[in-house]
mmCIF file of C-alpha atoms and ligand atoms in Angstrom:
data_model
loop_
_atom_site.group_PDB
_atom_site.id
_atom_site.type_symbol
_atom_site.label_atom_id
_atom_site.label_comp_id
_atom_site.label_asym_id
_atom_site.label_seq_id
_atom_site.Cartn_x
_atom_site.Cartn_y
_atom_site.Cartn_z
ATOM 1 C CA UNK A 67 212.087 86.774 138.443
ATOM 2 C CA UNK A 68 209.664 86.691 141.527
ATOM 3 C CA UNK A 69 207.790 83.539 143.033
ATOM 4 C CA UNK A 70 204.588 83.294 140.879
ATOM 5 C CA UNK A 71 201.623 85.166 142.433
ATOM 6 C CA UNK A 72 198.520 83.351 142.839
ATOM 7 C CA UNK A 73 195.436 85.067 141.198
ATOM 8 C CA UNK A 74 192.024 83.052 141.228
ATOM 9 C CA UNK A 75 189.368 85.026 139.092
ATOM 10 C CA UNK A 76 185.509 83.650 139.003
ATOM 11 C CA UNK A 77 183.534 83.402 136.030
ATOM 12 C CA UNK A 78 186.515 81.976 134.139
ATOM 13 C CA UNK A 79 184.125 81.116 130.978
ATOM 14 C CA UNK A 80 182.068 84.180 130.496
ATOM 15 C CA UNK A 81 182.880 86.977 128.140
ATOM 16 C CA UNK A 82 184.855 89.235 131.024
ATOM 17 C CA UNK A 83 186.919 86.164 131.863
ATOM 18 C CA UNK A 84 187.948 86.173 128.416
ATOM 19 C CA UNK A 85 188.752 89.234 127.937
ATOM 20 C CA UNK A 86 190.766 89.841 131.196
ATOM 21 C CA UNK A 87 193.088 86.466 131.430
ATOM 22 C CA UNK A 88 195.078 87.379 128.687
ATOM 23 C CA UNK A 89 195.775 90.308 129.955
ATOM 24 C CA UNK A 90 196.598 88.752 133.337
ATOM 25 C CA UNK A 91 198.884 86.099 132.041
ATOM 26 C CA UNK A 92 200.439 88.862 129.938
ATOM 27 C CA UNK A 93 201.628 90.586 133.021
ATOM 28 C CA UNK A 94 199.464 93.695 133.144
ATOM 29 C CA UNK A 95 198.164 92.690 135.897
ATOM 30 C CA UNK A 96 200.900 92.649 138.143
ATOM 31 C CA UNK A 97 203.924 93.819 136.686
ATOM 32 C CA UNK A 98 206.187 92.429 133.622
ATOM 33 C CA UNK A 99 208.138 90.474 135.827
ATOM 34 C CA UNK A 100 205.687 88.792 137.766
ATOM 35 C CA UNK A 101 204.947 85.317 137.195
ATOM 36 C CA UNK A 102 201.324 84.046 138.020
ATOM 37 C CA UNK A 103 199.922 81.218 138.492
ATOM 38 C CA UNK A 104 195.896 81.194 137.231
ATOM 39 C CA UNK A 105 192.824 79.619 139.390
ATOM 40 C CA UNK A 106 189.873 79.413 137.475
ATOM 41 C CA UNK A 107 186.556 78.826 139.431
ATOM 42 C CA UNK A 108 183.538 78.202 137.344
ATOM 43 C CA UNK A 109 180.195 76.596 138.089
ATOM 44 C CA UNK A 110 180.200 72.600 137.195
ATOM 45 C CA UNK A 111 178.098 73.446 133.388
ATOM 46 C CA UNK A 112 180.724 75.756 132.221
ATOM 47 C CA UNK A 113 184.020 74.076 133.186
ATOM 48 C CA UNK A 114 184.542 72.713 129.905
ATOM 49 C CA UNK A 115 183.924 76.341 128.355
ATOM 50 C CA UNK A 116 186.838 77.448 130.606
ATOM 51 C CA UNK A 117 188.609 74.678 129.412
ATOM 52 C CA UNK A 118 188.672 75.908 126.040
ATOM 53 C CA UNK A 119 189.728 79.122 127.485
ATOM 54 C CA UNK A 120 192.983 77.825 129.162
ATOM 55 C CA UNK A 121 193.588 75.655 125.914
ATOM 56 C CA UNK A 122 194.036 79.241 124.364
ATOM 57 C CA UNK A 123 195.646 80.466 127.158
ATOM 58 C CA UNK A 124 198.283 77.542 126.769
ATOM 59 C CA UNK A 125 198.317 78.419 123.203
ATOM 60 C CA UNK A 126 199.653 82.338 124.039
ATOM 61 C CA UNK A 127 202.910 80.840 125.134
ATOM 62 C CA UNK A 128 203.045 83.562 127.976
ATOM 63 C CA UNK A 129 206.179 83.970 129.552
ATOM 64 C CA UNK A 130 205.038 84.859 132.731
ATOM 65 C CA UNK A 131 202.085 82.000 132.986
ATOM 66 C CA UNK A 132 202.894 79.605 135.648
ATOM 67 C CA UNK A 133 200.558 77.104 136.016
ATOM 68 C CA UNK A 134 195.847 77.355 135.255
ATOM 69 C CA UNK A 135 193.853 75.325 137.728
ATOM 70 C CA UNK A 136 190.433 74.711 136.822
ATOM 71 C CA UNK A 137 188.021 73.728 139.190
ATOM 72 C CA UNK A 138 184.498 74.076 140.429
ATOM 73 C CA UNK A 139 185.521 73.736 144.155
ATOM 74 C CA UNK A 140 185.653 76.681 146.208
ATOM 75 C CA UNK A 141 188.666 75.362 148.736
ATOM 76 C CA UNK A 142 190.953 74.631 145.391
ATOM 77 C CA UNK A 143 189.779 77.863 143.898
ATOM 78 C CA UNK A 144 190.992 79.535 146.481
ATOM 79 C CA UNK A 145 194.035 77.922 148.595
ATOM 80 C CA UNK A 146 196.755 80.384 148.843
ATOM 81 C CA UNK A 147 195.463 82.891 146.580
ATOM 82 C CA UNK A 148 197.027 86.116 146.760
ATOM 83 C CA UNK A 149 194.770 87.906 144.426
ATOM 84 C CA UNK A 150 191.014 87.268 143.671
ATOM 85 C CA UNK A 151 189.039 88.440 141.108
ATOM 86 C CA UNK A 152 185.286 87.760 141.708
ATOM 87 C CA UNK A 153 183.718 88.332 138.430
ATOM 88 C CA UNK A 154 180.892 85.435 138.238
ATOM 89 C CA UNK A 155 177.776 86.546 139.549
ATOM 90 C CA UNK A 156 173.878 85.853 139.142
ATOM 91 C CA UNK A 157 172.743 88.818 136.652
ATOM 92 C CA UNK A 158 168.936 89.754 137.053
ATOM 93 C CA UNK A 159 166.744 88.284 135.717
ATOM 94 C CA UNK A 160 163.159 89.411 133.977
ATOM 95 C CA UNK A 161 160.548 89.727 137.107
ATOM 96 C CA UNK A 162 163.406 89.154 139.745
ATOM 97 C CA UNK A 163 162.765 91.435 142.487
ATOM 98 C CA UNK A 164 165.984 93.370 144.329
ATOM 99 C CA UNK A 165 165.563 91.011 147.411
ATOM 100 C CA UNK A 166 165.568 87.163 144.869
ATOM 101 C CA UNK A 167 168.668 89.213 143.369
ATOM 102 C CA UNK A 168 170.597 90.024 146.599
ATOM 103 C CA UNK A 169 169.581 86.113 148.292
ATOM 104 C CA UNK A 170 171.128 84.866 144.805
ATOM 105 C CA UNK A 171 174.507 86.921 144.765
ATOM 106 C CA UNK A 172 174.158 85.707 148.701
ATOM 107 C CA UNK A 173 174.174 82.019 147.620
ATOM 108 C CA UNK A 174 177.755 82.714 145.811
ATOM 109 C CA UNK A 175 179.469 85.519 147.639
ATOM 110 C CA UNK A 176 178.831 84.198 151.215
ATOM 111 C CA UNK A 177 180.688 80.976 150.367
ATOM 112 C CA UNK A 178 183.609 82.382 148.413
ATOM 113 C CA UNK A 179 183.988 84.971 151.075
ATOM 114 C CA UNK A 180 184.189 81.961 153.746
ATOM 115 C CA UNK A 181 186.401 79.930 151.505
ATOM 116 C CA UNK A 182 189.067 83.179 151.399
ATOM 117 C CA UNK A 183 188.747 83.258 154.657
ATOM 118 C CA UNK A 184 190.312 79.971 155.453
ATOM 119 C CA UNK A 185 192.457 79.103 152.399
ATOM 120 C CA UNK A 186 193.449 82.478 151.067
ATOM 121 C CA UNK A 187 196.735 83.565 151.387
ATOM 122 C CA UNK A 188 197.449 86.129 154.160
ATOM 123 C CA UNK A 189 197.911 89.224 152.295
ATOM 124 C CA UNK A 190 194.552 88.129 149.963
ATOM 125 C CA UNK A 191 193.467 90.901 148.007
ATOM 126 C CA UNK A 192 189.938 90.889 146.313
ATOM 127 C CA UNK A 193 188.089 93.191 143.807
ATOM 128 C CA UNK A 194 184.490 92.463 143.060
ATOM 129 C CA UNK A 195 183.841 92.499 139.848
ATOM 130 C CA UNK A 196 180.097 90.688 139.531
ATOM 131 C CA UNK A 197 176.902 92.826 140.528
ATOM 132 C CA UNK A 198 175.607 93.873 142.125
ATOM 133 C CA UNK A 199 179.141 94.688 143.017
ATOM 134 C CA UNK A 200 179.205 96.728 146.218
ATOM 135 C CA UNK A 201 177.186 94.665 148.076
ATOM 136 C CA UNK A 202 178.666 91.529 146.788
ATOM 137 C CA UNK A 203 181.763 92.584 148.143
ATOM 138 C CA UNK A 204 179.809 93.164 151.278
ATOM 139 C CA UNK A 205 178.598 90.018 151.493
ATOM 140 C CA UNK A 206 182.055 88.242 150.912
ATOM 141 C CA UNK A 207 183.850 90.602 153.522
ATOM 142 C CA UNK A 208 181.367 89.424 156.127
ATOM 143 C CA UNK A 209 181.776 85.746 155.644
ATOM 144 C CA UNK A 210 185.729 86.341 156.079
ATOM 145 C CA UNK A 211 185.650 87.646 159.940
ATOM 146 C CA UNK A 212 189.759 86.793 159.792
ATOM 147 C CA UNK A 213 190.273 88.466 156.900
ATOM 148 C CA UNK A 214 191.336 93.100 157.397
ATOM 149 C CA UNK A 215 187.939 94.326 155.710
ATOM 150 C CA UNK A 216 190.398 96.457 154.074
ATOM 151 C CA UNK A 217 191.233 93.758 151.641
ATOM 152 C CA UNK A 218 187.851 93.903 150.059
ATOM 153 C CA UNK A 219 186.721 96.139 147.093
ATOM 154 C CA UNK A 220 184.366 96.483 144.829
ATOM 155 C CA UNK A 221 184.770 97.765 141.187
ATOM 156 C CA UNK A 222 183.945 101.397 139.559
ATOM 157 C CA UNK A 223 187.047 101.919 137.778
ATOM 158 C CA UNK A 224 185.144 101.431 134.957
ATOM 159 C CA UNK A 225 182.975 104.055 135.651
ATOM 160 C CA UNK A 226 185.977 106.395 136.635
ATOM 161 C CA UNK A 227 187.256 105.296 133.037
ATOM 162 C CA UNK A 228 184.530 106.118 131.161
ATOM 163 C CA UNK A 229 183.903 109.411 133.266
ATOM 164 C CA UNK A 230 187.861 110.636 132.174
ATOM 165 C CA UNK A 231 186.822 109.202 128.729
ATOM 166 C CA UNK A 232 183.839 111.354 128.361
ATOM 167 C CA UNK A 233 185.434 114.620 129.647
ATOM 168 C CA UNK A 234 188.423 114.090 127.762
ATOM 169 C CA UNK A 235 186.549 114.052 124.207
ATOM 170 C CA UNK A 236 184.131 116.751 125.578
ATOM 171 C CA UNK A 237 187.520 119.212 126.424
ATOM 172 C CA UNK A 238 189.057 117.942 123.038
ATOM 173 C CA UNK A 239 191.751 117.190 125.885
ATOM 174 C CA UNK A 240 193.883 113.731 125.995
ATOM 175 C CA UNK A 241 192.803 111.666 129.081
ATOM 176 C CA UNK A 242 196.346 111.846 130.208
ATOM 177 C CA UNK A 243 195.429 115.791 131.173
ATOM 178 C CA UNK A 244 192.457 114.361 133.677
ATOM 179 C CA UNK A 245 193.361 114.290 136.858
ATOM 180 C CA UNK A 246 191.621 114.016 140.410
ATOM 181 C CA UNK A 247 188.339 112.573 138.721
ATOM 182 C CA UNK A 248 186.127 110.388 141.572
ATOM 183 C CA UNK A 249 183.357 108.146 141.291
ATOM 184 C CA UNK A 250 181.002 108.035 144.866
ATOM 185 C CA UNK A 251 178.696 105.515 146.010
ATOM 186 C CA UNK A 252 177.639 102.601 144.195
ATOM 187 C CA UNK A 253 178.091 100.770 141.208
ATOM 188 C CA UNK A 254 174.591 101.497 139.709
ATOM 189 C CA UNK A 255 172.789 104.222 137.887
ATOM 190 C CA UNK A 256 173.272 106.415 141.219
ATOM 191 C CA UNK A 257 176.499 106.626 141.189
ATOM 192 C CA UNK A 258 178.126 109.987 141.253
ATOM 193 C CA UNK A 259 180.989 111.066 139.021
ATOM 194 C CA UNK A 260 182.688 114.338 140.154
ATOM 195 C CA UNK A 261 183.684 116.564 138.245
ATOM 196 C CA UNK A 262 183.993 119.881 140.424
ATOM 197 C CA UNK A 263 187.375 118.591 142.130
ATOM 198 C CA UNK A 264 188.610 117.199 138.834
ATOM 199 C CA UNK A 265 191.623 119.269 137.429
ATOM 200 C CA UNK A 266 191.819 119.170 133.744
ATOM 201 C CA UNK A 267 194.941 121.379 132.132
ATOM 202 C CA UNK A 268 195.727 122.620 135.960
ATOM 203 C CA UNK A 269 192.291 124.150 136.403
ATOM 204 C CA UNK A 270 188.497 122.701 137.318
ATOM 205 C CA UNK A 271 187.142 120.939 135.037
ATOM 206 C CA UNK A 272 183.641 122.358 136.611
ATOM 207 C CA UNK A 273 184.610 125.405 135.744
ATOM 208 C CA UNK A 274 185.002 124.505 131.575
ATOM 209 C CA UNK A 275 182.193 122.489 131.142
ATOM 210 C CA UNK A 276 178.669 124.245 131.304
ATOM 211 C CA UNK A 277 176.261 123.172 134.319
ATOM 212 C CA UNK A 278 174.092 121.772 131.684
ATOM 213 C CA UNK A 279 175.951 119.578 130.042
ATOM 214 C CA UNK A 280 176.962 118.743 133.730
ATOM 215 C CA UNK A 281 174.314 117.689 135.050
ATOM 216 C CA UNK A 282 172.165 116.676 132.477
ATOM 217 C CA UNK A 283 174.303 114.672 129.307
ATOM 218 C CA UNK A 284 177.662 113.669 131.560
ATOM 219 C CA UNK A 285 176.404 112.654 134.635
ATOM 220 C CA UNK A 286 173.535 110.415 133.222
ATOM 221 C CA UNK A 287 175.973 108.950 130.240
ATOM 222 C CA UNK A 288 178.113 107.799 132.934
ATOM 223 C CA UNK A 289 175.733 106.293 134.631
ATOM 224 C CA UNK A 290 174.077 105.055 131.170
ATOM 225 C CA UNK A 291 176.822 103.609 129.714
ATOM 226 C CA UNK A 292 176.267 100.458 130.406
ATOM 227 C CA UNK A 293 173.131 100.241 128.721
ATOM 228 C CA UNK A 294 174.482 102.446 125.488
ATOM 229 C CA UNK A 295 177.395 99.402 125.081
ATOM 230 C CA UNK A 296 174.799 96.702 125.322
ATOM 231 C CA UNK A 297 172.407 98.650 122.857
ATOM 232 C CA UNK A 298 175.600 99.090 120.594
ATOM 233 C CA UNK A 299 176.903 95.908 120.947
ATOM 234 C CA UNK A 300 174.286 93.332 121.704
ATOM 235 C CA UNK A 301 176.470 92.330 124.899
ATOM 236 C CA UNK A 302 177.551 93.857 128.114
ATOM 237 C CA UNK A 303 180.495 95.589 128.134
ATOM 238 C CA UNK A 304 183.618 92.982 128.808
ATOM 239 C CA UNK A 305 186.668 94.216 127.248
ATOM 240 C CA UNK A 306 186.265 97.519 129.045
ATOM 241 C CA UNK A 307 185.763 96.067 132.047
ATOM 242 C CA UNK A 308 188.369 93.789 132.222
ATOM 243 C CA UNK A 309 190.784 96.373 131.716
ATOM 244 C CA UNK A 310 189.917 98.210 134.705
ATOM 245 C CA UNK A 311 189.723 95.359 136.706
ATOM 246 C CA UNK A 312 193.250 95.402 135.273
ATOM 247 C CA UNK A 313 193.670 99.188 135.925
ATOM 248 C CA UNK A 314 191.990 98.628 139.647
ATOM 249 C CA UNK A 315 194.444 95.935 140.695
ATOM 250 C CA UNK A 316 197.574 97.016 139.467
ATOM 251 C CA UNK A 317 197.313 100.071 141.037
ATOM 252 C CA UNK A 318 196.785 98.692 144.514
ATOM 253 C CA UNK A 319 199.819 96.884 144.220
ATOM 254 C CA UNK A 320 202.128 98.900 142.112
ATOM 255 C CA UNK A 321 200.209 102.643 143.761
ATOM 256 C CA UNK A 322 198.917 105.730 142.596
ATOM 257 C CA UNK A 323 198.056 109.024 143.664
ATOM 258 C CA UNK A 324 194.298 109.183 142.768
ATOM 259 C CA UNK A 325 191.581 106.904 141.344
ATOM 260 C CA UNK A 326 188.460 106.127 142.240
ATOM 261 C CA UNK A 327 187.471 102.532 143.906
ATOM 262 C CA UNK A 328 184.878 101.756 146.338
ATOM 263 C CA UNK A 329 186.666 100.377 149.935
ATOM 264 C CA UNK A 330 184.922 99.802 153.073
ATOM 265 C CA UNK A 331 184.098 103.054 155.131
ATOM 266 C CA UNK A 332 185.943 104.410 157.835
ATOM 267 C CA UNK A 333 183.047 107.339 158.203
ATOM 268 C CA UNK A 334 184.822 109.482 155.945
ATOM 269 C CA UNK A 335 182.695 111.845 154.066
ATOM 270 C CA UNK A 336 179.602 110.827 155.948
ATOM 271 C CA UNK A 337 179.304 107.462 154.364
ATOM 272 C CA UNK A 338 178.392 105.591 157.346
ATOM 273 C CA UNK A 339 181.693 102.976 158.381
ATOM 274 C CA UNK A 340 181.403 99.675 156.872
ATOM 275 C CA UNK A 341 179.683 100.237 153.674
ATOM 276 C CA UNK A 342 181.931 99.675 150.747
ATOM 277 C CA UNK A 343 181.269 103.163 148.884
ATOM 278 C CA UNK A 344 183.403 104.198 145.921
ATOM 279 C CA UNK A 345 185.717 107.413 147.001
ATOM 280 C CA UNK A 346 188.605 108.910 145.780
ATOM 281 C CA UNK A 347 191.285 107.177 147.090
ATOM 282 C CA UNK A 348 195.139 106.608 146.743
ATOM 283 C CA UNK A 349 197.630 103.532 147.022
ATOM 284 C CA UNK A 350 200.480 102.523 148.774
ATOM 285 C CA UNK A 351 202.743 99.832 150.119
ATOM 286 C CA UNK A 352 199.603 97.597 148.969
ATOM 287 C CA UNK A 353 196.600 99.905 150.399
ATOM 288 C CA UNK A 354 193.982 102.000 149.517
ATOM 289 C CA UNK A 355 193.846 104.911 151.449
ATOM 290 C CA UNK A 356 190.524 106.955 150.945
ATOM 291 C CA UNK A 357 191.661 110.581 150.018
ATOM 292 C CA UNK A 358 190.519 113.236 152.684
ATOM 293 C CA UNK A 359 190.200 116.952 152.723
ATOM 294 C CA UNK A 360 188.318 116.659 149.196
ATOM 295 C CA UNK A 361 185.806 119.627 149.227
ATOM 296 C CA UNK A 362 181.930 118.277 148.841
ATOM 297 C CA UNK A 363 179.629 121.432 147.931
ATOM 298 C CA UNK A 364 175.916 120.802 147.648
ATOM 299 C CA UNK A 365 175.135 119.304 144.500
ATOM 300 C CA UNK A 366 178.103 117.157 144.899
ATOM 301 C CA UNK A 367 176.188 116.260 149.009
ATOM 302 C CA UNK A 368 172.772 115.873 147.588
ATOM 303 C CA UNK A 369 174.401 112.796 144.839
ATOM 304 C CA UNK A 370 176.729 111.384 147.473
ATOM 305 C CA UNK A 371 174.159 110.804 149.855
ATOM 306 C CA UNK A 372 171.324 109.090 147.401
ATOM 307 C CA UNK A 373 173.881 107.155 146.176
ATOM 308 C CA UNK A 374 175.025 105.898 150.126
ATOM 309 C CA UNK A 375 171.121 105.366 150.886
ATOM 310 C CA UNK A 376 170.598 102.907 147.652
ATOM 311 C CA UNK A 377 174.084 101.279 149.231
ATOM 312 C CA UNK A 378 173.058 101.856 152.801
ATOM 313 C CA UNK A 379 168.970 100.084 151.878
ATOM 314 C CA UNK A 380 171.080 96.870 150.027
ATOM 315 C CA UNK A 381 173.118 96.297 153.164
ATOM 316 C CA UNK A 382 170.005 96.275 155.169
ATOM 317 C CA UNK A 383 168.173 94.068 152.630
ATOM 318 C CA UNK A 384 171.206 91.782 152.764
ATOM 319 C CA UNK A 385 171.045 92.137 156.923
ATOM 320 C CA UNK A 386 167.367 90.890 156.810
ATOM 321 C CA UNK A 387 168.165 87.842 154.434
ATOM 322 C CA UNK A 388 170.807 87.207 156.866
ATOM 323 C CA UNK A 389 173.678 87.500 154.863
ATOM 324 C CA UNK A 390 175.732 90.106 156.926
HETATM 325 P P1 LIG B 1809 178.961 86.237 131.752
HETATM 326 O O1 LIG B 1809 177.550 85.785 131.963
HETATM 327 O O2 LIG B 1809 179.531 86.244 130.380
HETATM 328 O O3 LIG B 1809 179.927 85.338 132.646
HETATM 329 C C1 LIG B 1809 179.676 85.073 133.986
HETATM 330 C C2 LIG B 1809 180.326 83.750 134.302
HETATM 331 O O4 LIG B 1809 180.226 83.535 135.693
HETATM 332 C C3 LIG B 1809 179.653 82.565 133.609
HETATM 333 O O5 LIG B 1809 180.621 81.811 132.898
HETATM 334 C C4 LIG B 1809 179.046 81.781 134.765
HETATM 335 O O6 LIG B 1809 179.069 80.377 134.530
HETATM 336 C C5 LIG B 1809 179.985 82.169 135.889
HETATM 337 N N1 LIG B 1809 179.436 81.962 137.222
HETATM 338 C C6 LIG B 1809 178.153 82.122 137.642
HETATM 339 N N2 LIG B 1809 178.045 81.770 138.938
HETATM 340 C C7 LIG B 1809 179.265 81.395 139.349
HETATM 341 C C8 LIG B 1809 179.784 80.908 140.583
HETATM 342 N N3 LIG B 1809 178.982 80.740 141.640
HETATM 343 N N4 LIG B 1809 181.093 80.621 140.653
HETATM 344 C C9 LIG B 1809 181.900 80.763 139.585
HETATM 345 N N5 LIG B 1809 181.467 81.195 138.374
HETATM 346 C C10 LIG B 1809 180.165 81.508 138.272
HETATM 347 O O7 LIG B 1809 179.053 87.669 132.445
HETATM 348 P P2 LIG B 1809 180.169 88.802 132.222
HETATM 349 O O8 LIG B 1809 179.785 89.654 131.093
HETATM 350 O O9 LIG B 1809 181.506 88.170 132.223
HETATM 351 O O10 LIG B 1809 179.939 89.694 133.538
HETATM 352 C C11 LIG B 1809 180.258 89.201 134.814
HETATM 353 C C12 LIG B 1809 179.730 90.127 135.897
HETATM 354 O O11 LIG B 1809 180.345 91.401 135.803
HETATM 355 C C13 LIG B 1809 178.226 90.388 135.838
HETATM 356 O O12 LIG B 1809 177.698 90.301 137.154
HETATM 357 C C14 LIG B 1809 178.150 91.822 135.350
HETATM 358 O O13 LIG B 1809 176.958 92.457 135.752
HETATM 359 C C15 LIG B 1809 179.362 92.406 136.005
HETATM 360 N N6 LIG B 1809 179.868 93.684 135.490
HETATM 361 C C16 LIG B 1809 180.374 94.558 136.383
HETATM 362 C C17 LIG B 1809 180.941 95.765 135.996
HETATM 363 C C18 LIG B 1809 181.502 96.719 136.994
HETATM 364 O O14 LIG B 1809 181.915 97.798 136.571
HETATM 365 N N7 LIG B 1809 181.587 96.416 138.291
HETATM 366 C C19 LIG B 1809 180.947 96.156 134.569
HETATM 367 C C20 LIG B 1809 180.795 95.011 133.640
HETATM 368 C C21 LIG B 1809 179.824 93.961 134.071
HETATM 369 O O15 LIG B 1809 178.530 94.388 133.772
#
């Protein structure tokens, strides 16, 4: 067996936390034969809540469990973590405006992003989990100057999940015969899945759905879903999205050939370099690579770029707060 791997995820206590550290201290994180060693960050009201959660933890008996750290200290949180998931956030509020929202999210990913910076392990790797997500990640990736920008992402697996989900029941196909599906842009209701370079059954999945269902049921239940779960199931979705934070991670370390995750720009696609934009991307030896050569045709242009100027107005919000 390996040396334990460090992972340090946020928001220990709330209902994502729980859903997604069993799963990490089962080993689906990482691999089966990883060992990992759990970091729990909460803020000081809720420690005792994650508490109970590593009692249970303790109570799984898991194999591959190491060691849980709780804390409410940002240096222990932190110090030599090689993974870090960064799913506490401040949600919106009723009559919060987008700028009280974005100087909140500041308030916590500035600091964690400065505490990775000097206490993570070199080869950190961090998802963003809490939203606004894209711009969180933002945030943190600019208060860790030492840190390759590379190692920051934000999440829309979930989104890519749902999306395969969604076109799988619609095709009466398994989501096993989905392939090539992307998310674009942000994390929000202008995000863009695609579905005119997806390959369903070895031919476009474009080409066996009709435009209307398209554009006007799959697109916006993508984008909806969200909002259908909570309506559903008097909570925001957690299980879901803990399993593809799962899904997001292990495939950066372990690779794949295609999924969607949103990774700082190089300029590719015209999403200008620097914003962290969801694109198609692949993994290797540890790295997203965004995929290139993917064909954009004008619908697909029209949604990519709204979605990039909603991503490309919260970086400059975030700029004039002076958070980046
Ligand atoms: P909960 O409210 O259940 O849990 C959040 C936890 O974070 C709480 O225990 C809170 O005490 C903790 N927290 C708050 N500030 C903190 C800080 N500064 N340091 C450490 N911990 C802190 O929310 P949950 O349902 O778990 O959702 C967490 C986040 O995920 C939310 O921002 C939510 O909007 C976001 N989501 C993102 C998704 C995505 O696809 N990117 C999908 C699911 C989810 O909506």
């Amino acid at each position: 067996m390996s040396t334990p791997v460090t992972v340090t995820v946020t928001g220990a206590a709330g209902q994502i936390g729980y859903a997604l550290l069993f799963r990490i201290a089962s080993g689906q994180l990482l691999g089966s034969d990883v060992p990992v060693r759990l970091r729990l960050l909460e803020i000081t009201p809720a420690l005792q809540a994650a508490e109970g959660t590593a009692m249970e933890l303790n109570d799984g008996a898991f194999p591959l469990l190491a060691s849980i750290d709780i804390t409410d200290d940002l240096k222990t949180a932190f110090d030599g973590a090689n993974v870090a998931l960064l799913v506490g956030a401040r949600p919106r509020t009723a009559g919060m405006e987008r700028g009280d929202l974005l100087a909140a999210n500041g308030g916590i990913f500035g600091p964690q992003g400065k505490a990775i910076n000097e206490h993570a392990a070199s080869d950190i790797k961090v998802l963003v989990v809490g939203n606004p997500a894209n711009t969180n990640a933002l945030i943190a990736q600019h208060s860790a100057p030492d840190v390759p920008a590379n190692r920051f992402t934000a999440m829309t697996r979930l989104d890519h999940n749902r999306a395969i989900s969604q076109l799988a029941a619609k095709l009466s196909v398994p989501v096993t015969a989905i392939e090539h599906l992307t998310i674009w842009g942000n994390h929000s209701a202008t995000q863009y899945p695609d579905l005119y370079n997806t390959v369903v059954n070895g031919r476009s999945a474009a080409e066996q759905v009709d435009e209307e269902w398209l554009t006007g049921t799959f697109i916006p239940e993508v984008a909806q879903r969200g909002a259908a779960i909570i309506k559903a199931r008097g909570a925001s979705s957690a299980a879901s999205a803990a399993s593809a934070a799962i899904d997001h991670v292990y495939d950066w370390v372990n690779g794949t050939d295609w999924t969607s995750a949103a990774v700082v720009s190089d300029g590719s696609y015209g999403v200008p370099a620097g914003l962290i934009s969801s694109f198609p991307v692949r993994s290797a030896d540890g790295e997203w690579e965004i995929i290139q050569g993917v064909p954009v045709n004008d619908f697909s242009r029209g949604k990519i770029d709204a979605s990039v100027a909603e991503l490309a107005a919260e970086r400059d919000a975030v700029r004039e707060l002076g958070l980046i």
